Amino acid sequence: MMHRPAVGGPAPVATLERALDVLQELGHGHGDRGVSELSQALGMPKGSVHRILTALAARGLVQQDPRTQRYALGWAVLRLSTVYLSRADVTVLARPVLEKLSSVTGETATLSVRVGRWQRIYAAQVLPDREVRMTVTEAEPYPLHAGGSGRALLAFLPEREQRAYLARWESTVVGERASEELSELRGLIEVTRSQGWTRSGGQHMPGSASVAAPVLDHRGEAVAAVSVCGPALRFASSVEQHTAHLLGAAATLSARFGWNV
């Protein structure tokens, strides 16, 4: 007599793990996938892959193109991700990441978020365990173009919002250097966007220096900015190391908001 595995036993768990593997493989951004491709990529029998896809399709988690017979993620995944993103608190998610970033760099780690259309604030900071250290004033608004964290947010705004901000900023600039200053700001934005981070020094606090990077969502738009800041003299010799740690922290948080998952 054959015995069915108990509910919650090894077989159902293994099936669930295989189903999750299929979903993750489809979510890697390689386009629609066929049963054979998934079978080869995951090292699973074609029959098992097909059964899993059929079950997932019945729940809207995957969908099949009737013309090509290939599979992609379905509408139910979008619904789940939308619920997650609507409830995700970037400040709460960032806390352990900031703690680690401050620990490995020995400097202050901060998180900035936009307020309204034109400003940003420091929403959180973690201070290093050392006598001389930089602190920021939380909840005080700053314009987006001022400081590394602001530029990291500005560079990854939707294009329409970025243009609106620059037009508004340009209307407030007076003097002979107005067009030159606008050109300089545009250049800083382009560099920030191309390399994924930016550097600043002394714009809010004399004698300070920082590097900042955006936290991106599934659309590649900034939901926050992470930075490492410290005294300029101490910071100068460690910029490359701080930047590497910073980018790792930003990537960790961005993944939690759907970027390049």
PDB file of N, CA, C and O in Angstrom, residues 8-21 44 52:
ATOM      1  N   GLY A   8       2.583  19.103   4.966  1.00  0.00           N
ATOM      2  CA  GLY A   8       3.658  19.838   5.602  1.00  0.00           C
ATOM      3  C   GLY A   8       4.942  19.047   5.678  1.00  0.00           C
ATOM      4  O   GLY A   8       5.931  19.529   6.204  1.00  0.00           O
ATOM      5  N   GLY A   9       4.968  17.830   5.181  1.00  0.00           N
ATOM      6  CA  GLY A   9       6.160  17.001   5.208  1.00  0.00           C
ATOM      7  C   GLY A   9       7.131  17.384   4.120  1.00  0.00           C
ATOM      8  O   GLY A   9       6.950  18.359   3.404  1.00  0.00           O
ATOM      9  N   PRO A  10       8.179  16.608   3.930  1.00  0.00           N
ATOM     10  CA  PRO A  10       9.254  16.935   3.006  1.00  0.00           C
ATOM     11  C   PRO A  10       8.795  17.135   1.570  1.00  0.00           C
ATOM     12  O   PRO A  10       9.239  18.051   0.906  1.00  0.00           O
ATOM     13  N   ALA A  11       7.866  16.281   1.068  1.00  0.00           N
ATOM     14  CA  ALA A  11       7.489  16.382  -0.345  1.00  0.00           C
ATOM     15  C   ALA A  11       6.804  17.708  -0.669  1.00  0.00           C
ATOM     16  O   ALA A  11       7.173  18.377  -1.629  1.00  0.00           O
ATOM     17  N   PRO A  12       5.773  18.132   0.107  1.00  0.00           N
ATOM     18  CA  PRO A  12       5.164  19.430  -0.182  1.00  0.00           C
ATOM     19  C   PRO A  12       6.144  20.584  -0.072  1.00  0.00           C
ATOM     20  O   PRO A  12       6.095  21.527  -0.859  1.00  0.00           O
ATOM     21  N   VAL A  13       7.047  20.542   0.904  1.00  0.00           N
ATOM     22  CA  VAL A  13       8.036  21.610   1.058  1.00  0.00           C
ATOM     23  C   VAL A  13       8.959  21.650  -0.153  1.00  0.00           C
ATOM     24  O   VAL A  13       9.276  22.712  -0.688  1.00  0.00           O
ATOM     25  N   ALA A  14       9.395  20.484  -0.606  1.00  0.00           N
ATOM     26  CA  ALA A  14      10.273  20.423  -1.774  1.00  0.00           C
ATOM     27  C   ALA A  14       9.574  20.962  -3.018  1.00  0.00           C
ATOM     28  O   ALA A  14      10.171  21.666  -3.834  1.00  0.00           O
ATOM     29  N   THR A  15       8.285  20.633  -3.166  1.00  0.00           N
ATOM     30  CA  THR A  15       7.523  21.144  -4.308  1.00  0.00           C
ATOM     31  C   THR A  15       7.410  22.662  -4.241  1.00  0.00           C
ATOM     32  O   THR A  15       7.537  23.349  -5.263  1.00  0.00           O
ATOM     33  N   LEU A  16       7.147  23.174  -3.041  1.00  0.00           N
ATOM     34  CA  LEU A  16       7.063  24.625  -2.867  1.00  0.00           C
ATOM     35  C   LEU A  16       8.390  25.287  -3.227  1.00  0.00           C
ATOM     36  O   LEU A  16       8.420  26.321  -3.905  1.00  0.00           O
ATOM     37  N   GLU A  17       9.489  24.697  -2.784  1.00  0.00           N
ATOM     38  CA  GLU A  17      10.808  25.257  -3.094  1.00  0.00           C
ATOM     39  C   GLU A  17      11.052  25.273  -4.591  1.00  0.00           C
ATOM     40  O   GLU A  17      11.598  26.244  -5.139  1.00  0.00           O
ATOM     41  N   ARG A  18      10.646  24.207  -5.289  1.00  0.00           N
ATOM     42  CA  ARG A  18      10.829  24.163  -6.743  1.00  0.00           C
ATOM     43  C   ARG A  18       9.967  25.217  -7.436  1.00  0.00           C
ATOM     44  O   ARG A  18      10.388  25.844  -8.406  1.00  0.00           O
ATOM     45  N   ALA A  19       8.744  25.406  -6.922  1.00  0.00           N
ATOM     46  CA  ALA A  19       7.865  26.431  -7.500  1.00  0.00           C
ATOM     47  C   ALA A  19       8.465  27.824  -7.315  1.00  0.00           C
ATOM     48  O   ALA A  19       8.422  28.666  -8.223  1.00  0.00           O
ATOM     49  N   LEU A  20       9.043  28.069  -6.150  1.00  0.00           N
ATOM     50  CA  LEU A  20       9.692  29.358  -5.902  1.00  0.00           C
ATOM     51  C   LEU A  20      10.909  29.543  -6.807  1.00  0.00           C
ATOM     52  O   LEU A  20      11.189  30.649  -7.291  1.00  0.00           O
ATOM     53  N   ASP A  21      11.634  28.454  -7.045  1.00  0.00           N
ATOM     54  CA  ASP A  21      12.778  28.517  -7.964  1.00  0.00           C
ATOM     55  C   ASP A  21      12.323  28.923  -9.371  1.00  0.00           C
ATOM     56  O   ASP A  21      12.986  29.718 -10.050  1.00  0.00           O
ATOM     57  N   MET A  44      15.792  20.674 -13.459  1.00  0.00           N
ATOM     58  CA  MET A  44      14.580  19.959 -13.071  1.00  0.00           C
ATOM     59  C   MET A  44      14.001  19.227 -14.271  1.00  0.00           C
ATOM     60  O   MET A  44      14.139  19.691 -15.404  1.00  0.00           O
ATOM     61  N   ILE A  52       4.427  22.475 -12.415  1.00  0.00           N
ATOM     62  CA  ILE A  52       4.537  23.674 -11.570  1.00  0.00           C
ATOM     63  C   ILE A  52       3.993  24.896 -12.296  1.00  0.00           C
ATOM     64  O   ILE A  52       3.235  25.695 -11.738  1.00  0.00           O
TER      65      ILE A  52
END
